mmCIF file of C-alpha atoms in Angstrom:
data_model
loop_
_atom_site.group_PDB
_atom_site.id
_atom_site.type_symbol
_atom_site.label_atom_id
_atom_site.label_comp_id
_atom_site.label_asym_id
_atom_site.label_seq_id
_atom_site.Cartn_x
_atom_site.Cartn_y
_atom_site.Cartn_z
ATOM 1 C CA MET A 237 -50.969 106.929 24.200
ATOM 2 C CA PHE A 238 -49.558 105.110 26.528
ATOM 3 C CA ILE A 239 -52.306 104.568 29.495
ATOM 4 C CA SER A 240 -51.077 103.531 33.025
ATOM 5 C CA ALA A 241 -52.422 100.946 34.651
ATOM 6 C CA GLU A 242 -51.243 101.435 38.190
ATOM 7 C CA THR A 243 -53.235 104.834 40.208
ATOM 8 C CA SER A 244 -50.617 106.232 41.059
ATOM 9 C CA PRO A 245 -48.315 106.445 37.783
ATOM 10 C CA HIS A 246 -44.630 105.213 38.559
ATOM 11 C CA SER A 247 -41.946 107.727 36.636
ATOM 12 C CA LEU A 248 -39.880 106.436 33.929
ATOM 13 C CA THR A 249 -37.498 109.179 34.613
ATOM 14 C CA GLY A 250 -34.065 107.948 33.942
ATOM 15 C CA PHE A 251 -34.951 103.942 32.908
ATOM 16 C CA THR A 252 -33.609 102.884 30.557
ATOM 17 C CA LEU A 253 -36.057 101.952 27.696
ATOM 18 C CA VAL A 254 -35.651 97.682 25.749
ATOM 19 C CA MET A 255 -37.871 97.118 22.927
ATOM 20 C CA PRO A 256 -38.482 95.238 19.823
ATOM 21 C CA ALA A 257 -38.955 95.742 16.152
ATOM 22 C CA VAL A 258 -41.486 93.217 14.741
ATOM 23 C CA ALA A 259 -38.918 92.379 12.542
ATOM 24 C CA VAL A 260 -38.125 88.504 10.546
ATOM 25 C CA GLY A 261 -38.108 85.503 12.654
ATOM 26 C CA ASN A 262 -39.508 87.533 15.991
ATOM 27 C CA VAL A 263 -35.842 87.504 17.338
ATOM 28 C CA GLY A 264 -36.593 90.964 19.183
ATOM 29 C CA GLN A 265 -40.202 89.948 20.693
ATOM 30 C CA LEU A 266 -38.738 86.328 21.906
ATOM 31 C CA ALA A 267 -35.905 87.857 23.382
ATOM 32 C CA VAL A 268 -38.127 90.760 25.212
ATOM 33 C CA ASP A 269 -40.238 87.474 26.272
ATOM 34 C CA LEU A 270 -36.715 86.068 28.242
ATOM 35 C CA ILE A 271 -36.140 89.581 29.812
ATOM 36 C CA VAL A 272 -39.619 90.120 31.468
ATOM 37 C CA SER A 273 -40.672 85.959 32.764
ATOM 38 C CA THR A 274 -36.417 86.227 33.554
ATOM 39 C CA LEU A 275 -36.526 89.445 35.603
ATOM 40 C CA ASN A 276 -40.366 88.614 36.854
ATOM 41 C CA MET A 277 -41.174 92.124 35.426
ATOM 42 C CA THR A 278 -44.295 93.874 36.611
ATOM 43 C CA ARG A 279 -47.019 95.473 33.924
ATOM 44 C CA VAL A 280 -47.232 99.175 34.626
ATOM 45 C CA GLY A 281 -49.104 99.756 31.357
ATOM 46 C CA TYR A 282 -50.059 99.359 28.012
ATOM 47 C CA ILE A 283 -49.919 101.804 24.374
ATOM 48 C CA HIS A 284 -53.351 102.165 23.422
ATOM 49 C CA THR A 285 -52.848 102.634 18.983
ATOM 50 C CA ASP A 286 -54.951 101.768 16.240
ATOM 51 C CA CYS A 287 -51.434 101.457 14.603
ATOM 52 C CA LEU A 288 -51.498 97.421 15.518
ATOM 53 C CA ILE A 289 -53.289 94.700 14.753
ATOM 54 C CA PRO A 290 -55.864 94.237 18.005
ATOM 55 C CA MET A 291 -55.297 91.426 20.654
ATOM 56 C CA ALA A 292 -56.233 89.628 23.641
ATOM 57 C CA GLY A 293 -55.264 87.518 25.729
ATOM 58 C CA ASN A 294 -54.368 84.932 28.752
ATOM 59 C CA ASN A 295 -51.370 86.061 30.893
ATOM 60 C CA PRO A 296 -48.189 85.193 28.677
ATOM 61 C CA TYR A 297 -46.029 85.380 32.150
ATOM 62 C CA ALA A 298 -48.288 83.052 34.173
ATOM 63 C CA THR A 299 -46.450 81.594 36.360
ATOM 64 C CA GLY A 300 -49.758 79.625 38.375
ATOM 65 C CA SER A 301 -53.474 79.146 38.086
ATOM 66 C CA LYS A 302 -54.157 82.758 40.074
ATOM 67 C CA ASP A 303 -52.794 85.035 37.084
ATOM 68 C CA THR A 304 -53.374 82.897 34.342
ATOM 69 C CA GLU A 305 -56.315 84.184 33.384
ATOM 70 C CA GLU A 306 -55.572 88.179 33.135
ATOM 71 C CA LEU A 307 -56.349 89.923 30.284
ATOM 72 C CA HIS A 308 -52.863 91.336 28.067
ATOM 73 C CA THR A 309 -53.022 93.418 25.258
ATOM 74 C CA ALA A 310 -50.967 93.692 22.037
ATOM 75 C CA ALA A 311 -48.376 96.398 23.304
ATOM 76 C CA GLU A 312 -47.951 96.422 27.543
ATOM 77 C CA VAL A 313 -45.217 98.235 29.456
ATOM 78 C CA TYR A 314 -43.058 96.127 32.239
ATOM 79 C CA MET A 315 -41.182 97.713 34.939
ATOM 80 C CA ALA A 316 -37.835 96.719 36.930
ATOM 81 C CA ALA A 317 -37.959 99.442 39.761
ATOM 82 C CA ASP A 318 -34.744 98.212 41.552
ATOM 83 C CA MET A 319 -32.936 97.941 38.085
ATOM 84 C CA LYS A 320 -34.456 101.518 36.813
ATOM 85 C CA LEU A 321 -35.217 99.164 33.710
ATOM 86 C CA ALA A 322 -38.803 99.681 31.203
ATOM 87 C CA VAL A 323 -39.519 97.345 28.323
ATOM 88 C CA LEU A 324 -41.941 97.638 26.136
ATOM 89 C CA GLN A 325 -43.322 94.217 23.966
ATOM 90 C CA ILE A 326 -45.304 94.907 21.213
ATOM 91 C CA ARG A 327 -46.374 91.052 20.091
ATOM 92 C CA THR A 328 -49.110 92.022 16.628
ATOM 93 C CA PRO A 329 -47.665 93.312 13.284
ATOM 94 C CA ILE A 330 -48.214 97.078 12.406
ATOM 95 C CA ILE A 331 -51.030 97.791 10.244
ATOM 96 C CA GLN A 332 -49.921 98.137 6.364
ATOM 97 C CA ARG A 333 -49.576 102.062 5.773
ATOM 98 C CA LYS A 334 -49.500 102.774 9.628
ATOM 99 C CA SER A 335 -45.663 102.286 10.289
ATOM 100 C CA LYS A 336 -44.757 106.120 10.148
ATOM 101 C CA THR A 337 -47.531 106.779 12.809
ATOM 102 C CA PHE A 338 -46.707 104.235 15.157
ATOM 103 C CA ARG A 339 -43.242 105.377 14.807
ATOM 104 C CA GLN A 340 -44.110 108.492 15.867
ATOM 105 C CA LEU A 341 -46.232 107.721 18.671
ATOM 106 C CA ILE A 342 -42.895 105.312 19.905
ATOM 107 C CA VAL A 343 -40.649 108.631 19.461
ATOM 108 C CA SER A 344 -43.286 110.682 21.218
ATOM 109 C CA TRP A 345 -43.237 108.797 24.250
ATOM 110 C CA ILE A 346 -40.119 108.308 24.095
ATOM 111 C CA LYS A 347 -39.196 111.783 24.808
ATOM 112 C CA SER A 348 -42.017 112.340 27.271
ATOM 113 C CA SER A 349 -40.854 109.758 29.354
ATOM 114 C CA GLY A 350 -38.113 110.823 29.720
ATOM 115 C CA PHE A 351 -35.713 107.322 29.388
ATOM 116 C CA SER A 352 -31.875 107.812 29.596
ATOM 117 C CA ARG A 353 -31.125 105.702 26.969
ATOM 118 C CA THR A 354 -33.651 103.315 24.486
ATOM 119 C CA VAL A 355 -32.515 99.616 22.943
ATOM 120 C CA VAL A 356 -34.158 98.642 20.588
ATOM 121 C CA LEU A 357 -33.785 94.685 19.686
ATOM 122 C CA SER A 358 -34.387 93.522 15.882
ATOM 123 C CA SER A 359 -33.523 91.264 13.020
ATOM 124 C CA SER A 360 -32.597 91.118 9.632
ATOM 125 C CA HIS A 361 -32.878 88.846 6.834
ATOM 126 C CA ALA A 362 -29.800 87.109 6.651
ATOM 127 C CA TYR A 363 -30.342 86.122 2.573
ATOM 128 C CA GLN A 364 -29.370 89.524 1.794
ATOM 129 C CA ARG A 365 -26.450 90.240 3.628
ATOM 130 C CA ASP A 366 -23.911 91.556 1.217
ATOM 131 C CA ASP A 367 -19.841 90.186 1.043
ATOM 132 C CA ARG A 368 -18.405 91.796 4.257
ATOM 133 C CA GLN A 369 -21.795 90.800 6.312
ATOM 134 C CA LEU A 370 -20.955 87.313 5.876
ATOM 135 C CA GLN A 371 -17.902 86.998 7.666
ATOM 136 C CA GLY A 372 -17.726 87.173 11.179
ATOM 137 C CA THR A 373 -20.282 87.258 13.403
ATOM 138 C CA THR A 374 -24.089 87.937 12.605
ATOM 139 C CA LEU A 375 -24.909 90.690 15.432
ATOM 140 C CA ARG A 376 -24.596 94.054 14.621
ATOM 141 C CA TYR A 377 -24.836 97.025 15.916
ATOM 142 C CA LEU A 378 -25.986 100.856 15.544
ATOM 143 C CA MET A 379 -25.919 103.899 17.867
ATOM 144 C CA THR A 380 -27.366 107.479 17.906
ATOM 145 C CA PRO A 381 -24.658 109.968 18.421
ATOM 146 C CA PRO A 382 -25.907 111.394 21.884
ATOM 147 C CA LEU A 383 -25.785 107.974 22.337
ATOM 148 C CA LEU A 384 -22.617 106.968 20.637
ATOM 149 C CA LYS A 385 -20.699 109.596 22.594
ATOM 150 C CA GLY A 386 -20.509 107.574 26.160
ATOM 151 C CA CYS A 387 -20.195 104.375 24.568
ATOM 152 C CA GLU A 388 -17.247 104.344 22.581
ATOM 153 C CA ASP A 389 -14.922 102.806 24.866
ATOM 154 C CA VAL A 390 -17.638 100.320 26.069
ATOM 155 C CA LEU A 391 -17.937 99.200 22.657
ATOM 156 C CA LYS A 392 -14.233 98.750 21.721
ATOM 157 C CA GLU A 393 -13.928 96.319 24.966
ATOM 158 C CA LEU A 394 -17.178 94.649 23.895
ATOM 159 C CA GLY A 395 -15.627 94.087 20.287
ATOM 160 C CA TRP A 396 -19.418 94.798 19.040
ATOM 161 C CA ARG A 397 -19.199 95.380 14.905
ATOM 162 C CA GLU A 398 -21.110 98.693 13.977
ATOM 163 C CA MET A 399 -24.376 97.581 10.772
ATOM 164 C CA GLU A 400 -22.291 98.135 7.602
ATOM 165 C CA ARG A 401 -23.388 100.457 4.880
ATOM 166 C CA VAL A 402 -24.300 99.077 1.733
ATOM 167 C CA SER A 403 -24.663 100.209 -1.715
ATOM 168 C CA ALA A 404 -27.996 100.680 -3.266
ATOM 169 C CA PHE A 405 -27.414 98.763 -6.453
ATOM 170 C CA PRO A 406 -25.057 96.399 -6.086
ATOM 171 C CA GLY A 407 -22.661 95.602 -8.737
ATOM 172 C CA LEU A 408 -24.530 98.337 -10.638
ATOM 173 C CA THR A 409 -23.079 101.652 -9.295
ATOM 174 C CA ASP A 410 -19.998 102.809 -9.381
ATOM 175 C CA GLY A 411 -17.979 103.313 -6.634
ATOM 176 C CA SER A 412 -18.907 107.313 -6.534
ATOM 177 C CA ALA A 413 -22.101 106.420 -4.857
ATOM 178 C CA GLU A 414 -23.261 106.933 -1.236
ATOM 179 C CA PRO A 415 -24.181 104.030 0.002
ATOM 180 C CA ARG A 416 -26.773 103.268 2.469
ATOM 181 C CA LEU A 417 -28.334 101.652 5.853
ATOM 182 C CA TYR A 418 -30.502 98.742 4.956
ATOM 183 C CA ILE A 419 -32.469 96.516 7.373
ATOM 184 C CA PRO A 420 -34.160 94.246 4.981
ATOM 185 C CA GLY A 421 -36.988 92.703 7.361
ATOM 186 C CA GLY A 422 -36.216 94.725 9.557
ATOM 187 C CA GLY A 423 -39.369 96.622 10.111
ATOM 188 C CA ILE A 424 -40.066 100.317 11.863
ATOM 189 C CA THR A 425 -35.894 99.829 13.017
ATOM 190 C CA LYS A 426 -34.158 101.923 10.151
ATOM 191 C CA GLY A 427 -37.250 104.347 10.263
ATOM 192 C CA LEU A 428 -36.844 104.526 14.433
ATOM 193 C CA TYR A 429 -32.783 104.656 13.937
ATOM 194 C CA THR A 430 -33.118 107.447 11.666
ATOM 195 C CA ALA A 431 -35.802 109.475 13.669
ATOM 196 C CA SER A 432 -33.798 109.656 16.524
ATOM 197 C CA CYS A 433 -31.299 110.737 15.161
ATOM 198 C CA ALA A 434 -32.906 113.856 13.857
ATOM 199 C CA GLU A 435 -34.578 114.288 17.616
ATOM 200 C CA ASP A 436 -30.786 114.029 19.105
ATOM 201 C CA LEU A 437 -32.439 110.570 21.382
ATOM 202 C CA PRO A 438 -30.008 108.019 22.387
ATOM 203 C CA LEU A 439 -30.787 105.076 21.316
ATOM 204 C CA ALA A 440 -29.123 101.982 20.017
ATOM 205 C CA VAL A 441 -30.478 98.500 18.413
ATOM 206 C CA LEU A 442 -29.308 95.686 18.391
ATOM 207 C CA LEU A 443 -29.451 93.544 15.699
ATOM 208 C CA LEU A 444 -29.067 89.648 13.891
ATOM 209 C CA PHE A 445 -28.826 88.259 10.894
ATOM 210 C CA CYS A 446 -31.166 85.747 10.775
ATOM 211 C CA SER A 447 -33.662 83.196 8.509
ATOM 212 C CA GLU A 448 -37.264 82.628 9.712
ATOM 213 C CA GLY A 449 -38.049 78.869 10.954
ATOM 214 C CA ASP A 450 -37.017 78.295 14.931
ATOM 215 C CA ASN A 451 -35.781 81.373 16.082
ATOM 216 C CA ILE A 452 -35.700 80.348 19.716
ATOM 217 C CA PRO A 453 -32.031 80.198 19.956
ATOM 218 C CA ASP A 454 -31.471 83.385 17.897
ATOM 219 C CA ALA A 455 -33.405 85.158 20.898
ATOM 220 C CA PHE A 456 -31.105 83.561 23.530
ATOM 221 C CA THR A 457 -28.419 85.063 20.983
ATOM 222 C CA LEU A 458 -29.120 87.940 21.164
ATOM 223 C CA VAL A 459 -30.518 88.575 24.604
ATOM 224 C CA ASN A 460 -26.915 87.255 26.053
ATOM 225 C CA HIS A 461 -25.728 89.833 23.934
ATOM 226 C CA LEU A 462 -27.421 92.315 25.169
ATOM 227 C CA ASN A 463 -26.775 91.125 28.439
ATOM 228 C CA ASP A 464 -22.850 91.508 27.584
ATOM 229 C CA TRP A 465 -23.614 95.557 27.842
ATOM 230 C CA LEU A 466 -26.419 95.953 30.383
ATOM 231 C CA HIS A 467 -25.549 93.198 32.933
ATOM 232 C CA LEU A 468 -29.034 92.190 33.820
ATOM 233 C CA LEU A 469 -28.208 88.688 34.751
ATOM 234 C CA ASP A 470 -24.505 87.760 36.262
ATOM 235 C CA LYS A 471 -22.624 85.610 33.251
ATOM 236 C CA PRO A 472 -25.628 83.517 31.662
ATOM 237 C CA ASN A 473 -23.250 81.722 29.718
ATOM 238 C CA ASN A 474 -21.938 79.638 32.392
ATOM 239 C CA GLU A 475 -25.724 79.160 33.158
ATOM 240 C CA PRO A 476 -27.125 78.075 29.543
ATOM 241 C CA ASN A 477 -30.793 77.809 32.006
ATOM 242 C CA LYS A 478 -30.842 81.106 33.609
ATOM 243 C CA TRP A 479 -32.893 82.573 31.374
ATOM 244 C CA LYS A 480 -36.878 81.575 32.830
ATOM 245 C CA ILE A 481 -38.469 80.456 29.216
ATOM 246 C CA PRO A 482 -42.527 81.576 29.481
ATOM 247 C CA THR A 483 -45.274 79.260 29.778
ATOM 248 C CA SER A 484 -46.637 81.196 26.170
ATOM 249 C CA TRP A 485 -43.647 79.339 24.760
ATOM 250 C CA THR A 486 -45.288 75.883 25.187
ATOM 251 C CA LEU A 487 -47.075 75.842 22.119
ATOM 252 C CA LEU A 488 -45.238 78.475 20.233
ATOM 253 C CA PHE A 489 -45.396 75.503 17.164
ATOM 254 C CA GLY A 490 -48.619 74.069 18.110
ATOM 255 C CA SER A 491 -49.967 71.105 20.332
ATOM 256 C CA GLY A 492 -47.629 68.744 18.260
ATOM 257 C CA ILE A 493 -48.887 66.539 15.757
ATOM 258 C CA PRO A 494 -52.318 64.443 16.776
ATOM 259 C CA PRO A 495 -50.995 60.098 16.875
ATOM 260 C CA ALA A 496 -54.357 59.758 15.290
ATOM 261 C CA LEU A 497 -52.703 60.376 11.644
ATOM 262 C CA PHE A 498 -50.830 57.561 12.315
#
């Protein structure tokens, strides 16, 4: 359930919602961090649920000593009212066996909030691609029919590639078997997309094939891909440092090797 942090809750009707799927490499979550930090978005509430591993910590987007000690939780909503943009950041994994419940919660919230469109940033295991997916870009998209109707020309202009459907058992089934949507390592991505199709919700998925490791470059790739469509920033590729890295990334890989070891 969404709980507002404001005394007079701001309506999100007509806003674009951007959210991550907790997936391989945490690429979507890192990309969302860049958006919130760069646009200096305001926290307007949080998602209260028992489907996520509980977490509390300091402000991940602190800019000074005044806001460092703010308490932040596992799933929070941010807003840039002038851009009609809302962002849901999810910071912890979904508890095992509660994926369906969490997906239903998110779909219900999207419907009740009246978002004009939802964009899910996700990722998938690079090592489980089929032969077609090994060629060309590592970026893919999915769109539900209600959103696709108004975006066909834009997609052609951008030259994006749709996520391929693959055989359930490559090499073991005949050509008559119907291919399926397969997003290994994508968390609730497929379920959220399928549920949105069933509910006629305008939703898009942008995903990147990647492997676990230092996924910061993947996050920049994904957020720039999103920016080509939504134009959150003007021509970021001409200024590679235009995306603002949040302070929470300082110790993303720990505090370094202790000198006493040598």
